[in-house]
Coordinates of N, CA and C and ligand atoms in Angstrom, one line a residue:
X1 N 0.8 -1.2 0.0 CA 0.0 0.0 0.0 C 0.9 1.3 0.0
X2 N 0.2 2.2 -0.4 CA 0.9 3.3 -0.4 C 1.5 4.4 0.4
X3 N 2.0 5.1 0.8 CA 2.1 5.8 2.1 C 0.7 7.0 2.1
X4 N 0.1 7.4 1.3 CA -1.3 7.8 1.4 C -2.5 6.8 2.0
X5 N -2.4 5.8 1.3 CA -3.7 4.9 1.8 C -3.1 4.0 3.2
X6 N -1.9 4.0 3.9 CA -1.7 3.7 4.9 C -2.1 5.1 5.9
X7 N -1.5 6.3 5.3 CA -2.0 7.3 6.0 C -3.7 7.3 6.8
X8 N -4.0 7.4 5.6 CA -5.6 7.5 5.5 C -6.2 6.5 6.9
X9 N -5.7 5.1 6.4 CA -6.3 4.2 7.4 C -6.2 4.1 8.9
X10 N -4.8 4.8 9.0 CA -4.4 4.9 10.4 C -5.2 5.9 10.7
X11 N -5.7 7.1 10.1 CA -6.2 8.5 10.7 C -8.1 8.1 11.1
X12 N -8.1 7.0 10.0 CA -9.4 6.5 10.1 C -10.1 6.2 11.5
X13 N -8.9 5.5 12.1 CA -8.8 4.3 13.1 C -8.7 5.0 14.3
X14 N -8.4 6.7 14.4 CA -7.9 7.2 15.5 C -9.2 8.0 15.9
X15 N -9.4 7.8 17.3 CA -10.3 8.8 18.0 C -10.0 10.4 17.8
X16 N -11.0 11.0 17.8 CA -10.9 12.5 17.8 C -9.6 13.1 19.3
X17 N -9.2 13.7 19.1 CA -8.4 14.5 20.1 C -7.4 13.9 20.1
X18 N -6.7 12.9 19.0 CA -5.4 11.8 19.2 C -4.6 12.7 18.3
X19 N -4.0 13.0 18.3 CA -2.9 13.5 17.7 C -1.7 12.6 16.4
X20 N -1.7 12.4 15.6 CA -1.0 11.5 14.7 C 0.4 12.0 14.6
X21 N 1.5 12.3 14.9 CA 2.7 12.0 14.1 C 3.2 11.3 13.8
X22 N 3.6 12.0 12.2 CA 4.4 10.7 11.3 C 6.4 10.6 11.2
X23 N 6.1 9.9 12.0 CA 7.9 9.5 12.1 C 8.5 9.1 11.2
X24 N 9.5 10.3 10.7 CA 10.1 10.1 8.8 C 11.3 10.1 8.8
X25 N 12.0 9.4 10.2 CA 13.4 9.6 10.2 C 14.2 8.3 9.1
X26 N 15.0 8.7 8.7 CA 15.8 7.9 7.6 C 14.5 7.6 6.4
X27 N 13.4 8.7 6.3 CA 12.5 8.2 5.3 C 13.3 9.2 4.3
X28 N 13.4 9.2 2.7 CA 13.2 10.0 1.8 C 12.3 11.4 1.9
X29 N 12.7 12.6 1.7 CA 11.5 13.7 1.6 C 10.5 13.5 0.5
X30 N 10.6 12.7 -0.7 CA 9.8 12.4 -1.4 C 8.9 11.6 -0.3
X31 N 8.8 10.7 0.1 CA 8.1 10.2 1.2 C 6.9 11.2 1.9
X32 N 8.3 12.4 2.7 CA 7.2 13.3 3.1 C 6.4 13.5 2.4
X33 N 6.9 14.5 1.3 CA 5.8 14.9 0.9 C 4.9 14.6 0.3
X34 N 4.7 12.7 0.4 CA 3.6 12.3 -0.2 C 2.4 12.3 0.8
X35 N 3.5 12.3 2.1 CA 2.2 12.2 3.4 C 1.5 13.9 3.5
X36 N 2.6 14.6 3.1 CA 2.1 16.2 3.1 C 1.2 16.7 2.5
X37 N 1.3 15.7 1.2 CA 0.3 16.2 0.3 C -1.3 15.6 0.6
X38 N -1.0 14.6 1.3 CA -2.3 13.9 1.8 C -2.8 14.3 3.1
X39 N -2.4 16.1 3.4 CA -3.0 16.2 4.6 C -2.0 16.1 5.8
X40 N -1.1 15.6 5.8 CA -0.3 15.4 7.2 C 0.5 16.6 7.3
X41 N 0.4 17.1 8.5 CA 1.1 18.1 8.8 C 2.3 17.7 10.1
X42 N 2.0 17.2 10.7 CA 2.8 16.6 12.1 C 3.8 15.5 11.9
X43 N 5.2 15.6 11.8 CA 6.0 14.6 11.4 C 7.4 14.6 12.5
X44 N 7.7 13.7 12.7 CA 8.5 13.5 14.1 C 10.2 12.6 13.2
X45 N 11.2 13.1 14.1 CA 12.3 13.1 13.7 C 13.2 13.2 14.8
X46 N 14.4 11.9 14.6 CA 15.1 11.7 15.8 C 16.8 11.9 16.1
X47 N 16.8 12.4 14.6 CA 18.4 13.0 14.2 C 18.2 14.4 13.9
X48 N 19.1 15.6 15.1 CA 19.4 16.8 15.1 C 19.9 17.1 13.0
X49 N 20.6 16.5 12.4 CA 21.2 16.9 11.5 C 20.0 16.3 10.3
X50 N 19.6 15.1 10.6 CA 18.7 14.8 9.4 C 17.2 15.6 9.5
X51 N 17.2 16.2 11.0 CA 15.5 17.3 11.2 C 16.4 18.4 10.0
X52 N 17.3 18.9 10.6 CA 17.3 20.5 9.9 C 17.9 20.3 8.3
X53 N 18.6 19.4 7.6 CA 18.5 18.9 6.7 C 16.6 19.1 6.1
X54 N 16.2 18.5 6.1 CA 15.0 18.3 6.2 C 14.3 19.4 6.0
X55 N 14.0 20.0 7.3 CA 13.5 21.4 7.3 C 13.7 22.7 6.5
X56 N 14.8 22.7 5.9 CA 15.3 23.4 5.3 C 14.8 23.6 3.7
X57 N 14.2 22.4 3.1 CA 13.7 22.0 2.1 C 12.4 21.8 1.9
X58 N 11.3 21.9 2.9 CA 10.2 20.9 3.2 C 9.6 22.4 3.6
X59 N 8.1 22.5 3.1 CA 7.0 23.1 3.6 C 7.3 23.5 5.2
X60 N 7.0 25.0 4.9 CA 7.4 25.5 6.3 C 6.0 25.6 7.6
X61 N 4.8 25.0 6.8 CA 3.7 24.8 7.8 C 4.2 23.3 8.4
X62 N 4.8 22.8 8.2 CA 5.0 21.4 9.0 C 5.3 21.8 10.2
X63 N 4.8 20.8 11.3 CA 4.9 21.3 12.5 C 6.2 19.9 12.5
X64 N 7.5 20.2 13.6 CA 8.4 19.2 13.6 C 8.3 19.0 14.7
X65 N 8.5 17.6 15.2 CA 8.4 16.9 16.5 C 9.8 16.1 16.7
X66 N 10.8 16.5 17.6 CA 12.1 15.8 17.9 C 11.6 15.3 18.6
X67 N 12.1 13.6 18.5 CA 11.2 12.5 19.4 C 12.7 11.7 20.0
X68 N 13.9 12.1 19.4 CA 14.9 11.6 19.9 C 15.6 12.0 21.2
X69 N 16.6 11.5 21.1 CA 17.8 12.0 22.1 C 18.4 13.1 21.7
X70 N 18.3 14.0 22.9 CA 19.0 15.3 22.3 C 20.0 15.6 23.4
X71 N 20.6 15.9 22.1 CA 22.2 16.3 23.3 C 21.9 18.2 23.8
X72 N 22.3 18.1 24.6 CA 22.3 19.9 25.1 C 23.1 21.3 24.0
X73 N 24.3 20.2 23.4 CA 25.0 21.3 22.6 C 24.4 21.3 21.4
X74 N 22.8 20.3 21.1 CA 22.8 20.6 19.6 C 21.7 21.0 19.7
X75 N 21.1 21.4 21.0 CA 19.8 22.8 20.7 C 19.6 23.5 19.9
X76 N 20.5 24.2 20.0 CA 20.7 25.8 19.2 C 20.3 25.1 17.6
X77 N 20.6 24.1 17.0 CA 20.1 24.1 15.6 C 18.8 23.8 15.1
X78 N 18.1 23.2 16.7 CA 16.6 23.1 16.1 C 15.5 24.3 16.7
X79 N 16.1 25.1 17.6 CA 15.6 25.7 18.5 C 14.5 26.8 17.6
X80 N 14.9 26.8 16.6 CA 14.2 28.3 15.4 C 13.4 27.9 15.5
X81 N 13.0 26.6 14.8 CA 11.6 25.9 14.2 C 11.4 25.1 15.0
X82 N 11.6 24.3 16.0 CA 11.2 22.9 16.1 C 9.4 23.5 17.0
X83 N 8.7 22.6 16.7 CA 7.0 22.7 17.2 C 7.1 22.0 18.8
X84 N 7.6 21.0 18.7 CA 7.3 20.2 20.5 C 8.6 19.2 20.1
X85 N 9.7 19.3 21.8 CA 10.2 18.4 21.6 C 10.1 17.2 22.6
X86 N 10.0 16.0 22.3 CA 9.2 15.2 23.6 C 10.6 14.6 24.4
X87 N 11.7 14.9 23.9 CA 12.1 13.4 24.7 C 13.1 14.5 25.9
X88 N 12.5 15.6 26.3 CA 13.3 15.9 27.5 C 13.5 14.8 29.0
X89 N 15.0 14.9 29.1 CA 15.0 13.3 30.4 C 15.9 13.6 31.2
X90 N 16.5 15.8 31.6 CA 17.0 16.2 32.1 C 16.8 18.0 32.8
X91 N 17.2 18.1 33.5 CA 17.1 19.7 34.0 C 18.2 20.2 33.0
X92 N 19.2 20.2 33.0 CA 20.2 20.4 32.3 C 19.6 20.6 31.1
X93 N 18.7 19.8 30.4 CA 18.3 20.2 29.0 C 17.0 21.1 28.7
X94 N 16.3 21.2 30.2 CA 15.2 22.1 30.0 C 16.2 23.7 30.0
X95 N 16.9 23.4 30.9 CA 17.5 24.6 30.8 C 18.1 25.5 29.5
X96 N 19.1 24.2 29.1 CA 19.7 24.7 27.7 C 18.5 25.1 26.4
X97 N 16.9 24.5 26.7 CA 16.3 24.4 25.5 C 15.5 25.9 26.1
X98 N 15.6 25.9 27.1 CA 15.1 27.7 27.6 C 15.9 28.8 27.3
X99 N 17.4 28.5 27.2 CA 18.4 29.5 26.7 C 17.8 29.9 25.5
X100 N 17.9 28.4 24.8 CA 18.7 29.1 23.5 C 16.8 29.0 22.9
X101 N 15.5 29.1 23.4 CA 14.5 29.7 23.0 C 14.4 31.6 23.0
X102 N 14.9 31.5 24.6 CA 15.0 33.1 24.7 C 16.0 33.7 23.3
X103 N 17.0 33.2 23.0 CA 17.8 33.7 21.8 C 16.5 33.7 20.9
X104 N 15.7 32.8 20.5 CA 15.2 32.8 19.5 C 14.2 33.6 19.7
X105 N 13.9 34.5 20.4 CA 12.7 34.9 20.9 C 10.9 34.6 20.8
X106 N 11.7 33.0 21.5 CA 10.1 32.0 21.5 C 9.8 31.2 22.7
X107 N 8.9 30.7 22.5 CA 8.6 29.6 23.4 C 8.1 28.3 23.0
X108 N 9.3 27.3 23.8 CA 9.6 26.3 23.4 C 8.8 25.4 24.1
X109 N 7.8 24.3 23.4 CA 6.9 23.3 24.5 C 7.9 22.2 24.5
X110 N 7.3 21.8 25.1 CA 8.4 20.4 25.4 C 7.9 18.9 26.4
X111 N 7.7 18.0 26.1 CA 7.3 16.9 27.2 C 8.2 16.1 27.6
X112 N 8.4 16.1 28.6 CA 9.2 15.4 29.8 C 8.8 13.7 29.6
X113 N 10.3 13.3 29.4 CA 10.1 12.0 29.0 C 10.1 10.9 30.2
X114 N 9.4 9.6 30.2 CA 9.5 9.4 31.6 C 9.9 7.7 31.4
X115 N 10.5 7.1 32.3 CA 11.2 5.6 32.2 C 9.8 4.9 32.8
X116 N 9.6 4.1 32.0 CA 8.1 3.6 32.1 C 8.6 2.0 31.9
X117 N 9.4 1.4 31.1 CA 10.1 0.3 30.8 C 10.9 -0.3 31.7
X118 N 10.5 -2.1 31.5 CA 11.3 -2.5 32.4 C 12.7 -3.1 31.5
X119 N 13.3 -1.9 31.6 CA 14.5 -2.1 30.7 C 15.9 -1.3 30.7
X120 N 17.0 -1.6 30.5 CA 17.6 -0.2 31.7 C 18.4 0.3 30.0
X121 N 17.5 -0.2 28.6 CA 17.9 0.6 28.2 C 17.6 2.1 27.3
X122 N 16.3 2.1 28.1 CA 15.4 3.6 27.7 C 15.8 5.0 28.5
X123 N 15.6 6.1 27.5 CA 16.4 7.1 28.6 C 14.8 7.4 29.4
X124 N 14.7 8.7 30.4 CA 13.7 9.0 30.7 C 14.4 9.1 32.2
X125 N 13.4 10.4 33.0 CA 12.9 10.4 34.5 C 11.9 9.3 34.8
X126 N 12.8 8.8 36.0 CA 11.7 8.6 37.0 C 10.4 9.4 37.6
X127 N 9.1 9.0 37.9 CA 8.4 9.7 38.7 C 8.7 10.8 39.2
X128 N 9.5 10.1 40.3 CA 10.4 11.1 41.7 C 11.0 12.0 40.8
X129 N 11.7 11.6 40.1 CA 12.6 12.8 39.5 C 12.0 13.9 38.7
X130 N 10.8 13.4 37.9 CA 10.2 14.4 37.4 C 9.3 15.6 38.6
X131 N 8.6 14.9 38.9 CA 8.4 15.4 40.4 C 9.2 16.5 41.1
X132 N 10.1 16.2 41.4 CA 11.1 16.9 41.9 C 12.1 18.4 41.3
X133 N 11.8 18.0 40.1 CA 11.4 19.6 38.7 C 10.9 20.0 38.6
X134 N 9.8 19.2 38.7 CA 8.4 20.6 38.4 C 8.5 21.1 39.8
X135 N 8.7 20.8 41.0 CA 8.7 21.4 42.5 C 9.3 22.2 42.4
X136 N 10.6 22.1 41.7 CA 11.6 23.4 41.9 C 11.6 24.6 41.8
X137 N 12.0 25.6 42.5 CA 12.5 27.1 42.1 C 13.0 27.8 40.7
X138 N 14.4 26.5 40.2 CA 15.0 26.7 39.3 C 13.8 26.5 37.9
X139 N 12.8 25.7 38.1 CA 12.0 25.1 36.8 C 10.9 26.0 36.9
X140 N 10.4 26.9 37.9 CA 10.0 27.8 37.7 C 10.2 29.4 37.4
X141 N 11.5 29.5 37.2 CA 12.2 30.3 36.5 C 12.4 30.6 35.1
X142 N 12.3 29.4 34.3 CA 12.4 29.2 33.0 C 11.0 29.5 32.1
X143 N 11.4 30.9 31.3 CA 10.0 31.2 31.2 C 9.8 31.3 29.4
X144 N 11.2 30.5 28.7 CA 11.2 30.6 27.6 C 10.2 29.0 27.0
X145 N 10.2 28.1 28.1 CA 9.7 26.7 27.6 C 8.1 26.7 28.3
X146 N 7.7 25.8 28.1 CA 6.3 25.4 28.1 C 6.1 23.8 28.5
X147 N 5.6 23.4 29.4 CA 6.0 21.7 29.5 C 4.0 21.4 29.1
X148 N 4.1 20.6 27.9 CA 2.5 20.1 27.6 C 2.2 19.1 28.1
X149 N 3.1 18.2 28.5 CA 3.0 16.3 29.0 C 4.3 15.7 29.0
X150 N 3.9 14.2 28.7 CA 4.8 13.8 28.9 C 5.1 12.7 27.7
X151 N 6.3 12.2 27.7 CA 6.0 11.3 26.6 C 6.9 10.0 27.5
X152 N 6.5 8.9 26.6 CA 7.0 7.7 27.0 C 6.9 6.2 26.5
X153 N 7.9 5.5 26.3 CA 8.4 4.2 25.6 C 8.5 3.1 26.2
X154 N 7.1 1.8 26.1 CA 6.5 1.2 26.9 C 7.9 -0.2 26.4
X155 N 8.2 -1.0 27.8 CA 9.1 -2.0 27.3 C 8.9 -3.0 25.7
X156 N 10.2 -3.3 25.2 CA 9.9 -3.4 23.5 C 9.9 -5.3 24.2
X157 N 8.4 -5.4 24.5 CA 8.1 -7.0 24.7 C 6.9 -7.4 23.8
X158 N 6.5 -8.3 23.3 CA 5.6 -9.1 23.3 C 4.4 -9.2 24.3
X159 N 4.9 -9.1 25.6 CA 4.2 -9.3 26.2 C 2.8 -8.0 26.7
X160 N 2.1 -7.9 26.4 CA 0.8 -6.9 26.0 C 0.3 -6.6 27.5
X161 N -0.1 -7.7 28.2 CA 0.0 -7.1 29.3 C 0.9 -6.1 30.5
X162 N 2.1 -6.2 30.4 CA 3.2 -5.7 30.6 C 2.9 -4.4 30.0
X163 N 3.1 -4.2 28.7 CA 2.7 -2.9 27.7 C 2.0 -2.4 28.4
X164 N 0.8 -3.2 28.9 CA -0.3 -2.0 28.9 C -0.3 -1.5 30.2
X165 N 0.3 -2.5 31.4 CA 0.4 -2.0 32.9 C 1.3 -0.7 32.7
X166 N 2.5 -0.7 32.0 CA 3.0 0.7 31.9 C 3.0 1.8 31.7
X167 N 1.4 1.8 30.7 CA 1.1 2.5 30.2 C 0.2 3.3 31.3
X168 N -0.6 2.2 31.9 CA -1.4 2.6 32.8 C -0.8 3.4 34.1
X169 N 0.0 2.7 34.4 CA 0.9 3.9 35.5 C 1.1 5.3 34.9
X170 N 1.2 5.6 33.7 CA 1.7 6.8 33.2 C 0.9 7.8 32.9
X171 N -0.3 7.0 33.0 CA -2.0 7.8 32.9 C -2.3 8.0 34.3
X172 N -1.9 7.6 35.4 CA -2.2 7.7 36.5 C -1.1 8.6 36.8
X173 N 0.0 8.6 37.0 CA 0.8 10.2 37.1 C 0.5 11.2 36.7
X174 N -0.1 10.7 35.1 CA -0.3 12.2 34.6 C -1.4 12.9 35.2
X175 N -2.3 12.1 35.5 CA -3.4 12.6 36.3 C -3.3 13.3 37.4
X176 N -2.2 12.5 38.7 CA -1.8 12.9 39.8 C -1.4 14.2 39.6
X177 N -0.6 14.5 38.6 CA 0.0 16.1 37.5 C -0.7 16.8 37.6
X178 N -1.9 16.7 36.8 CA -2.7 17.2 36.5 C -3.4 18.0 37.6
X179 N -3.6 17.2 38.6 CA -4.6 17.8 40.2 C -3.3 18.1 40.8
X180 N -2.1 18.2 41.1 CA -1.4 19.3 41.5 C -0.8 20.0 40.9
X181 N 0.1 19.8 39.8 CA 0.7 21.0 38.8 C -0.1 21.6 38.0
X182 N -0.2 21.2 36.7 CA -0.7 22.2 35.8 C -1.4 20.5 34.9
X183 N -2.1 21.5 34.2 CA -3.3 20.5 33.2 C -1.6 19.6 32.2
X184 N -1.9 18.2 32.4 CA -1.1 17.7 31.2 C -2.0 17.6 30.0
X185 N -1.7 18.1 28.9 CA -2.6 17.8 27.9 C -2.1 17.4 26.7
X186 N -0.5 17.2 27.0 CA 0.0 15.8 25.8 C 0.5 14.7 26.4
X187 N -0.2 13.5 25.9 CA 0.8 12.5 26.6 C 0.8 11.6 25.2
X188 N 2.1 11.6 24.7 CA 3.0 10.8 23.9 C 3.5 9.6 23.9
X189 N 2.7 8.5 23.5 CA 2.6 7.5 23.8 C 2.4 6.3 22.7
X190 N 2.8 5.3 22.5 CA 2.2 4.5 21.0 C 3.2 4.3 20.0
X191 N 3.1 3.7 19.2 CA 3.8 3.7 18.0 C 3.5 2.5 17.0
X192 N 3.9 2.0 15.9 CA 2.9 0.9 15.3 C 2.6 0.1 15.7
X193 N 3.5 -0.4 16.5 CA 2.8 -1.5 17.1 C 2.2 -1.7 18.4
X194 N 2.1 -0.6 19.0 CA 1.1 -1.0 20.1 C 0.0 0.8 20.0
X195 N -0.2 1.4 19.3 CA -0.7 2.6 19.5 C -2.2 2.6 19.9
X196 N -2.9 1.1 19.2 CA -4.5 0.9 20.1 C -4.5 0.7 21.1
X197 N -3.9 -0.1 22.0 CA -3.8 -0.4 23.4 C -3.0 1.1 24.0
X198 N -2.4 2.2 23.5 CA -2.0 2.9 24.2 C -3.1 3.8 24.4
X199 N -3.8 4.2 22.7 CA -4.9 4.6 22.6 C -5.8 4.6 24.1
X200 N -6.3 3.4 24.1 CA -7.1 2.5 25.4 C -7.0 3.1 26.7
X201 N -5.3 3.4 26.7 CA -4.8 3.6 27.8 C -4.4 5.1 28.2
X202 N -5.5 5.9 27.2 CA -5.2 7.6 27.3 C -4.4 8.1 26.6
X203 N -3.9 7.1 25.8 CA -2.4 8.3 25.0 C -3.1 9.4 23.6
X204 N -2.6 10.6 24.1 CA -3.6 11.3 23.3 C -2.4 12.1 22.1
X205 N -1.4 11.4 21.5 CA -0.7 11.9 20.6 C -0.1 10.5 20.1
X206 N 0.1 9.5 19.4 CA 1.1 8.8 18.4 C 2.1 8.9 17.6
X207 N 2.7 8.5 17.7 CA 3.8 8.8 17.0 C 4.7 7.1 16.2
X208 N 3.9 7.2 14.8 CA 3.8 5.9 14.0 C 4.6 6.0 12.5
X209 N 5.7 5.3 12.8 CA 6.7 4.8 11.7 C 6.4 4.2 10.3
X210 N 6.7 3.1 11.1 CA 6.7 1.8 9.6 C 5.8 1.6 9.3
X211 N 4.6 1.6 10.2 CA 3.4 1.2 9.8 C 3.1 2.2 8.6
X212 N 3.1 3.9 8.3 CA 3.4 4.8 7.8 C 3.8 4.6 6.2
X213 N 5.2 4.7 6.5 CA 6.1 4.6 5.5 C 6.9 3.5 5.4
X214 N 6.7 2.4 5.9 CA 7.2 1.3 5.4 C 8.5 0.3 6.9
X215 N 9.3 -0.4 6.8 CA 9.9 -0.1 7.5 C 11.4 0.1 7.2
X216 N 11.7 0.6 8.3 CA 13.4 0.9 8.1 C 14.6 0.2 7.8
X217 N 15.6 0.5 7.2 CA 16.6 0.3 6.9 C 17.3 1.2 7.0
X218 N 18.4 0.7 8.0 CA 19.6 2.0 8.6 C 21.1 1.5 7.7
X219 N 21.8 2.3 7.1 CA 22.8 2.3 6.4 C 23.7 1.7 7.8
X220 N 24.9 1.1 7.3 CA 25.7 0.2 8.4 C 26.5 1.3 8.8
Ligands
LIG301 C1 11.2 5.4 15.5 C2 10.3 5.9 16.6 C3 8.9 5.8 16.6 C4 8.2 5.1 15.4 O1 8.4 3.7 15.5 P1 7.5 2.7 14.6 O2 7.6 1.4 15.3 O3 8.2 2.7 13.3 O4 6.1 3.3 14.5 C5 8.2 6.3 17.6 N1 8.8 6.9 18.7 C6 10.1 7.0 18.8 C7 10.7 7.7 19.9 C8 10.9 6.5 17.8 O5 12.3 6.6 17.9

């Protein structure tokens, strides 16, 4: 199928208020822009150099979603454009992504990424730790970012029950969030292969690959 008629079916399938991003990292921009032209505006991307690559060439209504790991010193190149970046999993980087927004004279949203997996090889805050930032002095200081939710990467098992208990704890934080801090109103969650059950489990943004555009192949 094509990357339109895959589009189409996944957007079919999604409840109102779910948010779709299409994750087009190592895809061709011919790719994008076949999802572009079918309506997609939200596309997520996990390499600093292949987003602004990218960006540079590509319709400037696209909203961009860095869903990767971001290093602190390579803010500054996405900081102009990027729309939300989800995978914050430090103080040190809310900070840096507050600097270098005030340079840009913007405000940067951002969701706080959280270790939800029983795996020790996902990045992410713990609970406590996230917790313990939003409490702070210093995190209320920062007035160039914007925190919308949270995002988070359920263990890569088979096992569905597992998936979905994780998920569920992360809907229950955010809620806990929500009646003390401030309203969460993105939680980032899902991906091809489990995005119905995350669906199920409150995740109100997806963020779907291969199912998309096919699946990957990474050069050696
Ligand atoms: C690659 C990636 C996705 C998309 O994964 P698929 O299984 O291809 O849908 C989603 N989220 C993150 C953080 C990713 O790195």
């Amino acid at each position: 199928m094509s990357v339109k008629e895959n589009l189409v079916n996944i957007k079919n399938s999604l409840p109102a208020g779910v948010t779709l991003v299409a994750v087009s990292k190592t895809k061709p921009n011919a790719l994008i822009v076949e999802a572009y032209d079918a309506g997609q505006r939200d596309f997520g991307e996990n390499y600093v150099q292949e987003l602004v690559d990218k960006e540079v060439v590509l319709p400037k209504d696209i909203h961009w979603h860095f869903i990767g790991h971001l290093q602190s010193n390579k803010v500054k190149y996405i900081a102009p454009f990027v729309y939300l970046i989800h995978g914050v999993d430090s103080f040190k980087l809310l900070q840096e992504i507050n600097k270098q927004a005030e340079k840009n004279k913007r405000i940067i949203t951002c969701l706080l990424q959280l270790y939800i997996a029983q795996e020790d090889t996902k990045f992410g805050l713990s609970f406590e730790e996230c917790e313990d930032i939003l409490n702070s002095d210093a995190f209320k200081n920062l007035k160039h970012i914007q925190i919308k939710g949270f995002m988070a990467m359920a263990s890569n098992t088979s096992n569905e029950a597992q998936v979905e208990k994780e998920f569920r704890d992360l809907k229950t934080f955010a809620d806990k969030i929500s009646k003390s801090f401030f309203k969460i109103e993105v939680l980032s969650f899902g991906m091809s292969g489990d995005y119905q059950l995350a669906i199920n489990c409150g995740s109100t943004l997806v963020r779907i690959g291969s199912s998309i555009f096919g699946e990957r192949s990474y050069p050696a």
